[in-house]
């Protein structure tokens, strides 16, 4: 009986979630913003003031891609939009490719997708400046912190900076990350994509890397506050190890989202500095997820033993109470 009740509850929950998902799809429309998009034949890339995108460092344009770095040591390059984005809700679809001669764990360092206040600034964070202001989504292909063996690289993670938060290279960005997922994206024969959506102050990241044309969840965080008027860009860097880091397209879509009066009032205040609500709670959840399997096993074991002990004590107390009751009765 309990099993049937549980199954019924799960079915109702799934149906409700799908209904809400359908509602979201019906109340959301998307429009490609060409002035904020980068795609073949890359006519909008150049150094002239009329160009929509600008190259930096070792980046170069070919007929097939914008190559941020070649498979050589000590390279860094970037491509940045010249036009600030003033969209309230948006979706960025990134078509990219990472490949090279290096074997597993002998390649690096990765690429980043940016939505930041600053642009065209060289630096140590995947070819961009540290202490950035805005959003960074990193495809990290090399593990600097070897102690954490539970994380498989390449790894996709996101970080929101306010101009005073530093990216920790030695710990692969763990202290400041919002979350992420592993993504085996190197040397694949099929296309690889990252999907970044910012709607109702909610950041969602998905990946399509298996060649099945299906999005896989990577990160979903509410309460992310990103100002309007920032710039999109992509950057990459190599060190002693290297890879080709290619951006094939960056397609930005404007999302038209219907909001209730309550939602409008909640979001009417202008955001002036990037931030994340309840960041401390997110870190607590991350630490809980980071427990080792041994720690989790003993936690469950001691919990079960505690419950068993309470049951035994309860039975003993009940037995004594029942025996005393019988004596008084007779």
mmCIF file of C-alpha atoms in Angstrom:
data_model
loop_
_atom_site.group_PDB
_atom_site.id
_atom_site.type_symbol
_atom_site.label_atom_id
_atom_site.label_comp_id
_atom_site.label_asym_id
_atom_site.label_seq_id
_atom_site.Cartn_x
_atom_site.Cartn_y
_atom_site.Cartn_z
ATOM 1 C CA UNK A 1 0.000 0.000 0.000
ATOM 2 C CA UNK A 2 2.811 2.413 0.919
ATOM 3 C CA UNK A 3 4.634 1.617 -2.332
ATOM 4 C CA UNK A 4 1.531 2.413 -4.401
ATOM 5 C CA UNK A 5 1.064 5.673 -2.557
ATOM 6 C CA UNK A 6 4.700 6.615 -3.196
ATOM 7 C CA UNK A 7 4.388 5.814 -6.915
ATOM 8 C CA UNK A 8 1.231 7.884 -7.164
ATOM 9 C CA UNK A 9 2.978 10.823 -5.499
ATOM 10 C CA UNK A 10 5.938 10.589 -7.914
ATOM 11 C CA UNK A 11 3.625 10.482 -10.951
ATOM 12 C CA UNK A 12 1.720 13.533 -9.726
ATOM 13 C CA UNK A 13 4.990 15.387 -9.071
ATOM 14 C CA UNK A 14 6.377 14.638 -12.546
ATOM 15 C CA UNK A 15 3.108 15.618 -14.220
ATOM 16 C CA UNK A 16 3.028 18.896 -12.307
ATOM 17 C CA UNK A 17 6.632 19.706 -13.229
ATOM 18 C CA UNK A 18 5.938 19.011 -16.897
ATOM 19 C CA UNK A 19 2.875 21.212 -16.772
ATOM 20 C CA UNK A 20 4.928 24.065 -15.355
ATOM 21 C CA UNK A 21 7.611 23.449 -17.988
ATOM 22 C CA UNK A 22 4.990 23.624 -20.744
ATOM 23 C CA UNK A 23 3.679 26.865 -19.275
ATOM 24 C CA UNK A 24 7.174 28.331 -19.314
ATOM 25 C CA UNK A 25 7.630 27.370 -22.947
ATOM 26 C CA UNK A 26 4.310 28.966 -23.903
ATOM 27 C CA UNK A 27 5.086 32.224 -22.132
ATOM 28 C CA UNK A 28 8.625 32.576 -23.513
ATOM 29 C CA UNK A 29 9.672 33.610 -27.010
ATOM 30 C CA UNK A 30 13.200 33.917 -28.333
ATOM 31 C CA UNK A 31 14.709 36.158 -30.985
ATOM 32 C CA UNK A 32 18.224 35.907 -32.395
ATOM 33 C CA UNK A 33 20.192 39.107 -31.773
ATOM 34 C CA UNK A 34 22.614 39.239 -34.689
ATOM 35 C CA UNK A 35 24.538 42.236 -33.377
ATOM 36 C CA UNK A 36 25.488 40.182 -30.307
ATOM 37 C CA UNK A 37 26.091 36.909 -32.194
ATOM 38 C CA UNK A 38 29.208 35.480 -33.801
ATOM 39 C CA UNK A 39 28.969 32.923 -36.613
ATOM 40 C CA UNK A 40 30.351 31.976 -40.019
ATOM 41 C CA UNK A 41 31.607 33.608 -42.214
ATOM 42 C CA UNK A 42 32.664 35.942 -39.368
ATOM 43 C CA UNK A 43 32.224 39.118 -41.369
ATOM 44 C CA UNK A 44 31.564 41.113 -38.202
ATOM 45 C CA UNK A 45 35.004 40.344 -36.722
ATOM 46 C CA UNK A 46 37.780 42.881 -37.146
ATOM 47 C CA UNK A 47 39.622 45.918 -35.902
ATOM 48 C CA UNK A 48 37.455 48.552 -37.576
ATOM 49 C CA UNK A 49 34.994 50.589 -35.547
ATOM 50 C CA UNK A 50 32.111 49.130 -37.562
ATOM 51 C CA UNK A 51 32.946 45.560 -36.517
ATOM 52 C CA UNK A 52 30.742 43.926 -33.901
ATOM 53 C CA UNK A 53 33.527 41.700 -32.532
ATOM 54 C CA UNK A 54 37.194 42.339 -31.807
ATOM 55 C CA UNK A 55 40.115 39.928 -31.496
ATOM 56 C CA UNK A 56 42.784 40.102 -28.812
ATOM 57 C CA UNK A 57 46.163 38.433 -28.269
ATOM 58 C CA UNK A 58 46.878 35.286 -30.278
ATOM 59 C CA UNK A 59 43.291 34.792 -31.493
ATOM 60 C CA UNK A 60 42.773 34.464 -35.252
ATOM 61 C CA UNK A 61 39.888 33.978 -37.657
ATOM 62 C CA UNK A 62 39.762 31.121 -40.161
ATOM 63 C CA UNK A 63 36.987 30.023 -42.475
ATOM 64 C CA UNK A 64 35.829 27.415 -39.948
ATOM 65 C CA UNK A 65 36.291 28.992 -36.529
ATOM 66 C CA UNK A 66 37.680 31.737 -34.351
ATOM 67 C CA UNK A 67 40.787 30.082 -32.925
ATOM 68 C CA UNK A 68 41.530 31.556 -29.525
ATOM 69 C CA UNK A 69 44.778 29.627 -29.093
ATOM 70 C CA UNK A 70 46.717 27.204 -31.225
ATOM 71 C CA UNK A 71 48.095 23.949 -29.812
ATOM 72 C CA UNK A 72 51.262 25.665 -28.619
ATOM 73 C CA UNK A 73 52.660 26.664 -25.241
ATOM 74 C CA UNK A 74 52.147 30.077 -23.607
ATOM 75 C CA UNK A 75 49.379 31.377 -25.859
ATOM 76 C CA UNK A 76 46.330 33.421 -24.928
ATOM 77 C CA UNK A 77 43.631 34.938 -27.061
ATOM 78 C CA UNK A 78 40.107 36.280 -26.894
ATOM 79 C CA UNK A 79 37.220 37.616 -28.911
ATOM 80 C CA UNK A 80 34.987 40.335 -27.449
ATOM 81 C CA UNK A 81 31.759 41.974 -28.474
ATOM 82 C CA UNK A 82 31.998 45.719 -29.042
ATOM 83 C CA UNK A 83 28.323 46.272 -28.230
ATOM 84 C CA UNK A 84 27.072 46.133 -24.631
ATOM 85 C CA UNK A 85 24.052 43.900 -24.039
ATOM 86 C CA UNK A 86 21.026 45.588 -22.474
ATOM 87 C CA UNK A 87 18.725 42.565 -22.562
ATOM 88 C CA UNK A 88 16.837 41.648 -19.414
ATOM 89 C CA UNK A 89 16.484 37.959 -20.215
ATOM 90 C CA UNK A 90 18.753 36.157 -22.629
ATOM 91 C CA UNK A 91 20.109 32.831 -23.797
ATOM 92 C CA UNK A 92 23.580 32.188 -25.205
ATOM 93 C CA UNK A 93 24.355 29.070 -27.224
ATOM 94 C CA UNK A 94 28.070 28.409 -27.631
ATOM 95 C CA UNK A 95 29.411 26.043 -30.275
ATOM 96 C CA UNK A 96 33.043 25.262 -29.460
ATOM 97 C CA UNK A 97 35.803 22.709 -29.960
ATOM 98 C CA UNK A 98 38.836 21.796 -27.849
ATOM 99 C CA UNK A 99 41.411 19.495 -29.439
ATOM 100 C CA UNK A 100 45.125 18.869 -29.571
ATOM 101 C CA UNK A 101 47.992 16.405 -29.525
ATOM 102 C CA UNK A 102 48.241 16.159 -25.736
ATOM 103 C CA UNK A 103 47.064 13.001 -24.038
ATOM 104 C CA UNK A 104 44.571 12.889 -21.161
ATOM 105 C CA UNK A 105 45.611 15.207 -18.297
ATOM 106 C CA UNK A 106 48.513 16.462 -20.438
ATOM 107 C CA UNK A 107 46.643 19.301 -22.055
ATOM 108 C CA UNK A 108 45.474 22.732 -21.032
ATOM 109 C CA UNK A 109 44.316 25.014 -19.894
ATOM 110 C CA UNK A 110 40.756 25.605 -21.112
ATOM 111 C CA UNK A 111 38.442 28.323 -22.334
ATOM 112 C CA UNK A 112 35.953 30.728 -20.777
ATOM 113 C CA UNK A 113 32.723 32.412 -21.819
ATOM 114 C CA UNK A 114 32.203 35.884 -20.346
ATOM 115 C CA UNK A 115 29.470 38.387 -19.617
ATOM 116 C CA UNK A 116 31.392 41.162 -17.879
ATOM 117 C CA UNK A 117 31.661 44.877 -17.363
ATOM 118 C CA UNK A 118 35.264 44.857 -18.559
ATOM 119 C CA UNK A 119 36.420 43.783 -22.028
ATOM 120 C CA UNK A 120 39.698 43.319 -23.890
ATOM 121 C CA UNK A 121 41.757 42.828 -20.728
ATOM 122 C CA UNK A 122 44.511 40.206 -20.727
ATOM 123 C CA UNK A 123 45.011 38.257 -17.544
ATOM 124 C CA UNK A 124 45.533 34.916 -15.784
ATOM 125 C CA UNK A 125 41.912 33.687 -15.703
ATOM 126 C CA UNK A 126 41.690 31.701 -18.926
ATOM 127 C CA UNK A 127 43.238 34.645 -20.756
ATOM 128 C CA UNK A 128 41.080 37.318 -19.084
ATOM 129 C CA UNK A 129 41.729 39.586 -16.103
ATOM 130 C CA UNK A 130 41.291 38.479 -12.512
ATOM 131 C CA UNK A 131 38.907 40.404 -10.226
ATOM 132 C CA UNK A 132 36.408 40.639 -13.075
ATOM 133 C CA UNK A 133 32.900 42.056 -12.706
ATOM 134 C CA UNK A 134 30.174 39.798 -14.076
ATOM 135 C CA UNK A 135 29.747 36.160 -15.086
ATOM 136 C CA UNK A 136 32.393 33.668 -16.127
ATOM 137 C CA UNK A 137 31.654 30.145 -17.378
ATOM 138 C CA UNK A 138 34.819 28.067 -17.534
ATOM 139 C CA UNK A 139 35.634 24.879 -19.418
ATOM 140 C CA UNK A 140 38.605 23.814 -17.297
ATOM 141 C CA UNK A 141 40.604 21.045 -18.944
ATOM 142 C CA UNK A 142 43.499 20.711 -16.486
ATOM 143 C CA UNK A 143 43.287 19.806 -12.756
ATOM 144 C CA UNK A 144 45.620 21.977 -10.683
ATOM 145 C CA UNK A 145 44.423 20.569 -7.361
ATOM 146 C CA UNK A 146 45.321 16.902 -7.559
ATOM 147 C CA UNK A 147 44.036 16.008 -4.074
ATOM 148 C CA UNK A 148 40.368 16.146 -5.121
ATOM 149 C CA UNK A 149 40.211 12.967 -7.134
ATOM 150 C CA UNK A 150 36.392 12.871 -7.160
ATOM 151 C CA UNK A 151 36.271 15.651 -9.776
ATOM 152 C CA UNK A 152 36.732 14.467 -13.347
ATOM 153 C CA UNK A 153 38.260 16.872 -15.858
ATOM 154 C CA UNK A 154 37.414 18.590 -18.162
ATOM 155 C CA UNK A 155 34.978 20.365 -15.843
ATOM 156 C CA UNK A 156 32.473 23.150 -16.548
ATOM 157 C CA UNK A 157 31.891 25.655 -13.736
ATOM 158 C CA UNK A 158 30.433 29.122 -13.274
ATOM 159 C CA UNK A 159 31.502 32.077 -11.151
ATOM 160 C CA UNK A 160 30.018 35.519 -10.485
ATOM 161 C CA UNK A 161 32.542 38.247 -9.672
ATOM 162 C CA UNK A 162 31.965 41.726 -8.258
ATOM 163 C CA UNK A 163 35.386 43.210 -8.997
ATOM 164 C CA UNK A 164 36.963 42.140 -5.713
ATOM 165 C CA UNK A 165 36.745 38.322 -5.845
ATOM 166 C CA UNK A 166 39.803 36.477 -7.099
ATOM 167 C CA UNK A 167 39.716 33.217 -9.043
ATOM 168 C CA UNK A 168 41.726 30.569 -7.166
ATOM 169 C CA UNK A 169 43.844 28.734 -9.753
ATOM 170 C CA UNK A 170 45.462 26.372 -7.267
ATOM 171 C CA UNK A 171 42.047 25.036 -6.240
ATOM 172 C CA UNK A 172 40.498 25.138 -9.723
ATOM 173 C CA UNK A 173 38.062 27.880 -8.718
ATOM 174 C CA UNK A 174 36.337 25.807 -6.037
ATOM 175 C CA UNK A 175 36.054 28.523 -3.336
ATOM 176 C CA UNK A 176 34.001 30.821 -5.610
ATOM 177 C CA UNK A 177 32.183 28.485 -7.975
ATOM 178 C CA UNK A 178 28.384 28.304 -8.129
ATOM 179 C CA UNK A 179 28.526 24.677 -9.216
ATOM 180 C CA UNK A 180 29.270 22.732 -12.355
ATOM 181 C CA UNK A 181 29.607 19.361 -14.062
ATOM 182 C CA UNK A 182 32.191 17.197 -15.758
ATOM 183 C CA UNK A 183 32.249 17.408 -19.550
ATOM 184 C CA UNK A 184 34.500 15.176 -21.641
ATOM 185 C CA UNK A 185 34.873 17.601 -24.547
ATOM 186 C CA UNK A 186 38.410 17.057 -25.876
ATOM 187 C CA UNK A 187 39.196 15.543 -29.265
ATOM 188 C CA UNK A 188 35.632 14.624 -30.159
ATOM 189 C CA UNK A 189 34.494 13.978 -33.720
ATOM 190 C CA UNK A 190 31.093 15.590 -33.166
ATOM 191 C CA UNK A 191 29.948 19.082 -32.221
ATOM 192 C CA UNK A 192 29.998 20.295 -28.625
ATOM 193 C CA UNK A 193 27.801 23.030 -27.165
ATOM 194 C CA UNK A 194 27.238 25.017 -23.970
ATOM 195 C CA UNK A 195 23.862 26.604 -23.267
ATOM 196 C CA UNK A 196 23.730 29.580 -20.862
ATOM 197 C CA UNK A 197 20.336 31.028 -19.943
ATOM 198 C CA UNK A 198 19.600 33.985 -17.684
ATOM 199 C CA UNK A 199 15.879 34.406 -16.964
ATOM 200 C CA UNK A 200 14.105 35.897 -13.947
ATOM 201 C CA UNK A 201 17.461 36.207 -12.187
ATOM 202 C CA UNK A 202 18.023 32.483 -12.605
ATOM 203 C CA UNK A 203 21.190 31.110 -14.187
ATOM 204 C CA UNK A 204 20.910 27.797 -16.028
ATOM 205 C CA UNK A 205 23.758 26.019 -17.786
ATOM 206 C CA UNK A 206 23.382 22.903 -19.918
ATOM 207 C CA UNK A 207 25.753 21.033 -22.208
ATOM 208 C CA UNK A 208 25.396 18.973 -25.362
ATOM 209 C CA UNK A 209 28.620 17.014 -25.803
ATOM 210 C CA UNK A 210 27.535 13.448 -26.604
ATOM 211 C CA UNK A 211 26.541 13.951 -30.226
ATOM 212 C CA UNK A 212 22.922 13.051 -29.445
ATOM 213 C CA UNK A 213 21.504 16.592 -29.836
ATOM 214 C CA UNK A 214 20.223 16.478 -26.278
ATOM 215 C CA UNK A 215 20.881 19.023 -23.552
ATOM 216 C CA UNK A 216 22.209 17.720 -20.230
ATOM 217 C CA UNK A 217 21.772 19.684 -16.998
ATOM 218 C CA UNK A 218 24.941 21.175 -15.571
ATOM 219 C CA UNK A 219 23.928 24.002 -13.232
ATOM 220 C CA UNK A 220 20.705 25.740 -12.168
ATOM 221 C CA UNK A 221 20.985 28.562 -9.611
ATOM 222 C CA UNK A 222 18.261 31.079 -8.639
ATOM 223 C CA UNK A 223 18.945 34.511 -7.207
ATOM 224 C CA UNK A 224 21.747 35.450 -9.615
ATOM 225 C CA UNK A 225 21.827 39.219 -10.143
ATOM 226 C CA UNK A 226 23.570 40.397 -13.310
ATOM 227 C CA UNK A 227 23.436 44.043 -14.421
ATOM 228 C CA UNK A 228 22.549 45.023 -17.965
ATOM 229 C CA UNK A 229 25.020 46.724 -20.260
ATOM 230 C CA UNK A 230 27.864 44.180 -19.969
ATOM 231 C CA UNK A 231 29.863 42.596 -22.810
ATOM 232 C CA UNK A 232 29.977 39.022 -24.087
ATOM 233 C CA UNK A 233 33.295 37.421 -24.911
ATOM 234 C CA UNK A 234 35.332 34.222 -25.030
ATOM 235 C CA UNK A 235 38.959 33.658 -24.083
ATOM 236 C CA UNK A 236 41.477 30.837 -23.704
ATOM 237 C CA UNK A 237 45.013 30.295 -22.496
ATOM 238 C CA UNK A 238 47.759 27.673 -22.677
ATOM 239 C CA UNK A 239 50.780 27.238 -20.410
ATOM 240 C CA UNK A 240 53.321 24.445 -20.369
ATOM 241 C CA UNK A 241 50.521 22.278 -21.800
ATOM 242 C CA UNK A 242 48.372 23.279 -24.743
ATOM 243 C CA UNK A 243 45.330 22.727 -26.954
ATOM 244 C CA UNK A 244 43.512 24.317 -29.847
ATOM 245 C CA UNK A 245 40.617 26.305 -28.366
ATOM 246 C CA UNK A 246 38.057 27.128 -31.056
ATOM 247 C CA UNK A 247 34.817 29.080 -30.951
ATOM 248 C CA UNK A 248 32.633 28.147 -33.916
ATOM 249 C CA UNK A 249 29.640 30.297 -32.961
ATOM 250 C CA UNK A 250 28.173 32.409 -30.188
ATOM 251 C CA UNK A 251 24.450 32.906 -30.729
ATOM 252 C CA UNK A 252 22.572 35.225 -28.390
ATOM 253 C CA UNK A 253 18.786 35.094 -28.163
ATOM 254 C CA UNK A 254 16.558 37.693 -26.573
ATOM 255 C CA UNK A 255 13.921 35.994 -24.429
ATOM 256 C CA UNK A 256 10.537 37.647 -24.088
ATOM 257 C CA UNK A 257 9.198 36.457 -20.742
ATOM 258 C CA UNK A 258 5.753 37.194 -19.338
ATOM 259 C CA UNK A 259 5.873 38.282 -15.702
ATOM 260 C CA UNK A 260 3.181 38.689 -13.095
ATOM 261 C CA UNK A 261 2.752 41.996 -11.253
ATOM 262 C CA UNK A 262 4.425 40.472 -8.213
ATOM 263 C CA UNK A 263 7.462 39.419 -10.271
ATOM 264 C CA UNK A 264 7.665 42.865 -11.855
ATOM 265 C CA UNK A 265 7.731 44.521 -8.444
ATOM 266 C CA UNK A 266 10.365 42.105 -7.169
ATOM 267 C CA UNK A 267 12.641 42.870 -10.127
ATOM 268 C CA UNK A 268 11.995 46.579 -10.552
ATOM 269 C CA UNK A 269 15.119 47.590 -8.605
ATOM 270 C CA UNK A 270 18.074 48.182 -10.905
ATOM 271 C CA UNK A 271 21.010 45.819 -10.402
ATOM 272 C CA UNK A 272 24.267 47.746 -10.188
ATOM 273 C CA UNK A 273 26.668 45.059 -8.963
ATOM 274 C CA UNK A 274 26.718 41.315 -9.735
ATOM 275 C CA UNK A 275 25.787 39.104 -6.795
ATOM 276 C CA UNK A 276 24.249 35.764 -5.854
ATOM 277 C CA UNK A 277 21.536 35.403 -3.216
ATOM 278 C CA UNK A 278 22.214 32.913 -0.413
ATOM 279 C CA UNK A 279 25.762 32.199 -1.582
ATOM 280 C CA UNK A 280 26.616 30.807 1.868
ATOM 281 C CA UNK A 281 23.752 28.328 1.636
ATOM 282 C CA UNK A 282 24.966 27.220 -1.790
ATOM 283 C CA UNK A 283 28.413 26.556 -0.343
ATOM 284 C CA UNK A 284 26.894 24.541 2.500
ATOM 285 C CA UNK A 285 25.049 22.403 -0.020
ATOM 286 C CA UNK A 286 28.242 21.969 -2.001
ATOM 287 C CA UNK A 287 30.114 20.775 1.088
ATOM 288 C CA UNK A 288 27.387 18.272 1.839
ATOM 289 C CA UNK A 289 27.583 16.938 -1.715
ATOM 290 C CA UNK A 290 31.334 16.703 -1.326
ATOM 291 C CA UNK A 291 31.180 14.141 1.478
ATOM 292 C CA UNK A 292 33.097 10.995 0.731
ATOM 293 C CA UNK A 293 31.243 7.736 0.296
ATOM 294 C CA UNK A 294 32.847 6.428 3.512
ATOM 295 C CA UNK A 295 31.594 9.390 5.546
ATOM 296 C CA UNK A 296 28.147 8.994 4.041
ATOM 297 C CA UNK A 297 28.152 5.255 4.826
ATOM 298 C CA UNK A 298 28.997 5.793 8.494
ATOM 299 C CA UNK A 299 26.457 8.606 8.790
ATOM 300 C CA UNK A 300 23.706 6.324 7.517
ATOM 301 C CA UNK A 301 24.968 3.407 9.621
ATOM 302 C CA UNK A 302 24.984 5.373 12.888
ATOM 303 C CA UNK A 303 21.581 6.843 12.079
ATOM 304 C CA UNK A 304 20.161 3.343 11.603
ATOM 305 C CA UNK A 305 21.803 2.125 14.805
ATOM 306 C CA UNK A 306 20.380 5.107 16.670
ATOM 307 C CA UNK A 307 16.888 4.362 15.386
ATOM 308 C CA UNK A 308 17.288 0.681 16.274
ATOM 309 C CA UNK A 309 18.428 1.597 19.793
ATOM 310 C CA UNK A 310 15.439 3.884 20.276
ATOM 311 C CA UNK A 311 13.094 1.107 19.175
ATOM 312 C CA UNK A 312 14.712 -1.402 21.573
ATOM 313 C CA UNK A 313 14.521 1.043 24.484
ATOM 314 C CA UNK A 314 10.905 1.791 23.618
ATOM 315 C CA UNK A 315 10.024 -1.911 23.611
ATOM 316 C CA UNK A 316 11.739 -2.466 26.986
ATOM 317 C CA UNK A 317 9.929 0.477 28.546
ATOM 318 C CA UNK A 318 6.631 -0.674 27.105
ATOM 319 C CA UNK A 319 7.224 -4.237 28.358
ATOM 320 C CA UNK A 320 7.927 -3.018 31.915
ATOM 321 C CA UNK A 321 4.923 -0.730 31.825
ATOM 322 C CA UNK A 322 2.670 -3.509 30.588
ATOM 323 C CA UNK A 323 3.984 -5.940 33.262
ATOM 324 C CA UNK A 324 3.378 -3.427 36.071
ATOM 325 C CA UNK A 325 -0.084 -2.768 34.720
ATOM 326 C CA UNK A 326 -0.930 -6.489 34.821
ATOM 327 C CA UNK A 327 0.320 -6.802 38.417
ATOM 328 C CA UNK A 328 -1.855 -3.911 39.512
ATOM 329 C CA UNK A 329 -4.813 -5.426 37.694
ATOM 330 C CA UNK A 330 -4.438 -8.808 39.402
#
